[in-house]
PDB file of C-alpha atoms in Angstrom:
ATOM      1  CA  MET I   1      27.685 -16.144  31.233  1.00 79.00           C
ATOM      2  CA  GLN I   2      27.396 -19.911  31.094  1.00 87.00           C
ATOM      3  CA  PHE I   3      23.810 -19.564  29.841  1.00 83.00           C
ATOM      4  CA  ILE I   4      24.995 -17.451  26.893  1.00 80.00           C
ATOM      5  CA  VAL I   5      27.724 -19.923  25.991  1.00 82.00           C
ATOM      6  CA  GLU I   6      25.380 -22.919  26.163  1.00 86.00           C
ATOM      7  CA  ASN I   7      22.488 -21.251  24.319  1.00 87.00           C
ATOM      8  CA  TRP I   8      24.241 -19.078  21.753  1.00 87.00           C
ATOM      9  CA  ILE I   9      22.147 -20.522  18.911  1.00 89.00           C
ATOM     10  CA  LEU I  10      18.890 -19.518  20.615  1.00 86.00           C
ATOM     11  CA  ILE I  11      20.221 -16.034  21.304  1.00 86.00           C
ATOM     12  CA  LEU I  12      21.365 -15.661  17.697  1.00 86.00           C
ATOM     13  CA  ALA I  13      17.954 -16.811  16.460  1.00 86.00           C
ATOM     14  CA  ALA I  14      16.250 -14.228  18.706  1.00 85.00           C
ATOM     15  CA  PHE I  15      18.414 -11.404  17.333  1.00 85.00           C
ATOM     16  CA  VAL I  16      17.895 -12.479  13.737  1.00 87.00           C
ATOM     17  CA  SER I  17      14.102 -12.738  14.108  1.00 85.00           C
ATOM     18  CA  GLY I  18      13.987  -9.360  15.848  1.00 80.00           C
ATOM     19  CA  GLY I  19      16.053  -7.837  13.065  1.00 77.00           C
ATOM     20  CA  MET I  20      13.705  -9.282  10.464  1.00 76.00           C
ATOM     21  CA  LEU I  21      10.749  -7.640  12.217  1.00 74.00           C
ATOM     22  CA  VAL I  22      12.449  -4.237  12.366  1.00 70.00           C
ATOM     23  CA  TRP I  23      13.954  -4.294   8.847  1.00 64.00           C
ATOM     24  CA  PRO I  24      10.802  -3.199   6.931  1.00 59.00           C
ATOM     25  CA  MET I  25      10.406  -0.144   9.144  1.00 54.00           C
ATOM     26  CA  VAL I  26      14.051   0.809   8.691  1.00 54.00           C
ATOM     27  CA  THR I  27      14.107   0.404   4.903  1.00 50.00           C
ATOM     28  CA  LYS I  28      10.792   2.170   4.252  1.00 49.00           C
ATOM     29  CA  GLY I  29      11.136   5.057   6.631  1.00 44.00           C
ATOM     30  CA  GLY I  30       8.764   3.633   9.228  1.00 41.00           C
ATOM     31  CA  MET I  31       5.816   3.281   6.855  1.00 48.00           C
ATOM     32  CA  GLY I  32       4.960   0.294   4.766  1.00 55.00           C
ATOM     33  CA  VAL I  33       4.322   0.928   1.092  1.00 83.00           C
ATOM     34  CA  SER I  34       1.397  -1.468   0.748  1.00 89.00           C
ATOM     35  CA  VAL I  35      -1.742  -2.099   2.771  1.00 93.00           C
ATOM     36  CA  SER I  36      -4.115  -5.057   2.910  1.00 93.00           C
ATOM     37  CA  THR I  37      -7.714  -4.817   1.793  1.00 94.00           C
ATOM     38  CA  ALA I  38      -8.824  -4.696   5.444  1.00 94.00           C
ATOM     39  CA  ASP I  39      -6.437  -1.807   6.174  1.00 93.00           C
ATOM     40  CA  ALA I  40      -7.619   0.009   3.041  1.00 94.00           C
ATOM     41  CA  VAL I  41     -11.274  -0.309   4.103  1.00 95.00           C
ATOM     42  CA  ARG I  42     -10.376   0.981   7.576  1.00 95.00           C
ATOM     43  CA  MET I  43      -8.548   3.964   6.054  1.00 94.00           C
ATOM     44  CA  ILE I  44     -11.507   4.720   3.769  1.00 94.00           C
ATOM     45  CA  ASN I  45     -14.046   4.525   6.604  1.00 94.00           C
ATOM     46  CA  HIS I  46     -12.107   6.232   9.392  1.00 95.00           C
ATOM     47  CA  GLU I  47      -9.559   8.476   7.701  1.00 94.00           C
ATOM     48  CA  LYS I  48     -11.497   9.398   4.534  1.00 94.00           C
ATOM     49  CA  ALA I  49      -8.786   7.929   2.301  1.00 95.00           C
ATOM     50  CA  VAL I  50      -9.053   8.581  -1.430  1.00 96.00           C
ATOM     51  CA  LEU I  51      -8.813   5.648  -3.856  1.00 96.00           C
ATOM     52  CA  ILE I  52      -6.836   6.218  -7.051  1.00 96.00           C
ATOM     53  CA  ASP I  53      -6.886   3.520  -9.747  1.00 96.00           C
ATOM     54  CA  VAL I  54      -3.816   3.889 -11.993  1.00 96.00           C
ATOM     55  CA  ARG I  55      -4.914   1.410 -14.679  1.00 95.00           C
ATOM     56  CA  ASP I  56      -5.757   2.481 -18.220  1.00 95.00           C
ATOM     57  CA  PRO I  57      -9.369   3.643 -18.775  1.00 94.00           C
ATOM     58  CA  ALA I  58     -10.266   0.433 -20.638  1.00 94.00           C
ATOM     59  CA  GLU I  59      -9.082  -1.716 -17.707  1.00 94.00           C
ATOM     60  CA  PHE I  60     -10.840   0.602 -15.252  1.00 95.00           C
ATOM     61  CA  ALA I  61     -14.127   0.242 -17.152  1.00 94.00           C
ATOM     62  CA  THR I  62     -14.089  -3.563 -16.853  1.00 93.00           C
ATOM     63  CA  GLY I  63     -14.324  -3.330 -13.066  1.00 93.00           C
ATOM     64  CA  HIS I  64     -12.769  -1.207 -10.350  1.00 94.00           C
ATOM     65  CA  VAL I  65     -12.895  -0.669  -6.609  1.00 95.00           C
ATOM     66  CA  ALA I  66     -16.129   1.110  -5.722  1.00 93.00           C
ATOM     67  CA  GLY I  67     -15.539   4.839  -5.390  1.00 93.00           C
ATOM     68  CA  ALA I  68     -12.088   4.834  -7.017  1.00 95.00           C
ATOM     69  CA  ARG I  69     -10.970   7.659  -9.302  1.00 95.00           C
ATOM     70  CA  ASN I  70      -9.226   6.705 -12.533  1.00 95.00           C
ATOM     71  CA  VAL I  71      -5.883   8.463 -12.974  1.00 95.00           C
ATOM     72  CA  PRO I  72      -3.745   6.368 -15.361  1.00 95.00           C
ATOM     73  CA  LEU I  73      -0.110   5.918 -14.322  1.00 93.00           C
ATOM     74  CA  SER I  74       1.097   7.581 -17.524  1.00 91.00           C
ATOM     75  CA  THR I  75      -0.795  10.790 -16.635  1.00 93.00           C
ATOM     76  CA  LEU I  76      -0.137  10.777 -12.889  1.00 91.00           C
ATOM     77  CA  ASP I  77       2.216  13.767 -12.794  1.00 86.00           C
ATOM     78  CA  GLY I  78       0.026  16.847 -12.462  1.00 80.00           C
ATOM     79  CA  ALA I  79      -3.271  14.984 -12.939  1.00 86.00           C
ATOM     80  CA  LYS I  80      -6.485  16.787 -11.973  1.00 88.00           C
ATOM     81  CA  GLY I  81      -8.061  13.686 -10.375  1.00 87.00           C
ATOM     82  CA  LEU I  82      -5.636  13.735  -7.444  1.00 93.00           C
ATOM     83  CA  PRO I  83      -6.672  15.224  -4.095  1.00 93.00           C
ATOM     84  CA  THR I  84      -5.566  18.823  -3.562  1.00 92.00           C
ATOM     85  CA  ASN I  85      -4.927  18.197   0.142  1.00 93.00           C
ATOM     86  CA  LYS I  86      -1.630  16.303   0.179  1.00 93.00           C
ATOM     87  CA  ALA I  87      -2.107  15.254   3.824  1.00 93.00           C
ATOM     88  CA  VAL I  88      -5.168  13.092   3.100  1.00 94.00           C
ATOM     89  CA  PRO I  89      -4.444   9.343   2.888  1.00 95.00           C
ATOM     90  CA  VAL I  90      -4.308   7.963  -0.665  1.00 95.00           C
ATOM     91  CA  VAL I  91      -4.675   4.281  -1.526  1.00 96.00           C
ATOM     92  CA  VAL I  92      -3.423   3.504  -5.033  1.00 96.00           C
ATOM     93  CA  VAL I  93      -4.905   0.530  -6.881  1.00 96.00           C
ATOM     94  CA  CYS I  94      -3.996  -1.378 -10.048  1.00 94.00           C
ATOM     95  CA  ALA I  95      -4.625  -4.932 -11.245  1.00 92.00           C
ATOM     96  CA  SER I  96      -2.008  -6.688  -9.110  1.00 89.00           C
ATOM     97  CA  GLY I  97      -0.014  -4.097  -7.155  1.00 85.00           C
ATOM     98  CA  ALA I  98       2.986  -3.551  -9.475  1.00 87.00           C
ATOM     99  CA  ARG I  99       1.902  -0.274 -11.110  1.00 92.00           C
ATOM    100  CA  SER I 100       0.436   1.069  -7.895  1.00 92.00           C
ATOM    101  CA  THR I 101       3.786   0.604  -6.134  1.00 89.00           C
ATOM    102  CA  ARG I 102       5.445   2.762  -8.814  1.00 91.00           C
ATOM    103  CA  ALA I 103       2.657   5.314  -8.445  1.00 93.00           C
ATOM    104  CA  VAL I 104       3.267   5.493  -4.687  1.00 93.00           C
ATOM    105  CA  GLY I 105       6.847   6.597  -5.370  1.00 90.00           C
ATOM    106  CA  GLN I 106       5.709   9.270  -7.826  1.00 92.00           C
ATOM    107  CA  LEU I 107       3.064  10.604  -5.449  1.00 93.00           C
ATOM    108  CA  ARG I 108       5.480  10.748  -2.528  1.00 91.00           C
ATOM    109  CA  LYS I 109       7.911  12.735  -4.682  1.00 91.00           C
ATOM    110  CA  ALA I 110       5.017  15.063  -5.511  1.00 91.00           C
ATOM    111  CA  GLY I 111       4.540  15.748  -1.791  1.00 92.00           C
ATOM    112  CA  TYR I 112       1.735  13.401  -0.762  1.00 92.00           C
ATOM    113  CA  GLU I 113       2.369  12.336   2.827  1.00 89.00           C
ATOM    114  CA  LYS I 114       0.271   9.191   3.273  1.00 93.00           C
ATOM    115  CA  VAL I 115       0.300   7.119   0.088  1.00 94.00           C
ATOM    116  CA  PHE I 116      -0.149   3.351   0.017  1.00 95.00           C
ATOM    117  CA  SER I 117      -0.478   0.649  -2.601  1.00 94.00           C
ATOM    118  CA  LEU I 118      -3.297  -1.874  -2.262  1.00 95.00           C
ATOM    119  CA  ALA I 119      -1.501  -5.221  -1.892  1.00 92.00           C
ATOM    120  CA  GLY I 120      -2.758  -7.583  -4.571  1.00 92.00           C
ATOM    121  CA  GLY I 121      -4.688  -4.839  -6.378  1.00 93.00           C
ATOM    122  CA  THR I 122      -8.225  -5.311  -7.637  1.00 94.00           C
ATOM    123  CA  ALA I 123      -7.687  -9.084  -7.655  1.00 93.00           C
ATOM    124  CA  ALA I 124      -7.260  -9.042  -3.863  1.00 93.00           C
ATOM    125  CA  TRP I 125     -10.238  -6.673  -3.543  1.00 95.00           C
ATOM    126  CA  ARG I 126     -12.442  -9.114  -5.493  1.00 93.00           C
ATOM    127  CA  GLU I 127     -11.105 -12.068  -3.506  1.00 94.00           C
ATOM    128  CA  ALA I 128     -12.121 -10.300  -0.288  1.00 94.00           C
ATOM    129  CA  SER I 129     -15.668  -9.945  -1.739  1.00 93.00           C
ATOM    130  CA  LEU I 130     -15.541  -6.157  -1.530  1.00 94.00           C
ATOM    131  CA  PRO I 131     -17.630  -3.953  -3.868  1.00 94.00           C
ATOM    132  CA  ILE I 132     -16.589  -3.618  -7.514  1.00 93.00           C
ATOM    133  CA  GLU I 133     -18.127  -1.127  -9.950  1.00 92.00           C
ATOM    134  CA  LYS I 134     -18.147  -1.197 -13.753  1.00 88.00           C
ATOM    135  CA  SER I 135     -18.064   1.895 -15.950  1.00 78.00           C
ATOM    136  CA  ALA I 136     -20.397   2.363 -18.887  1.00 63.00           C
TER     137      ALA I 136
END
């Protein structure tokens, strides 16, 4: 008991840091909304994740993640470019991560089970020196 009284600040700090580690899992239902470029590559290679780029076609044509399908955010509901199997992992990409985060919410409401936003978008993908394609 004396240890607790003398070291209450350390104990409080331990509880606060532990709470900060657990908080993202509690607020997002146990799954993070965004993934890093390394996690996205792992999901593509090992789990056959599908890449969906939600930018406008003009933005998509200037350069996009290799192998990504273009399904603009405005046409996301009921789009034909989405995978029919809603259990397959989907990584959503935009320029910076803002639109893809909104798209994740829409896709989860539509029944997709494993949907993630690429943190940092195509900018992070380029920064990681990963392949970029340009449309004609």
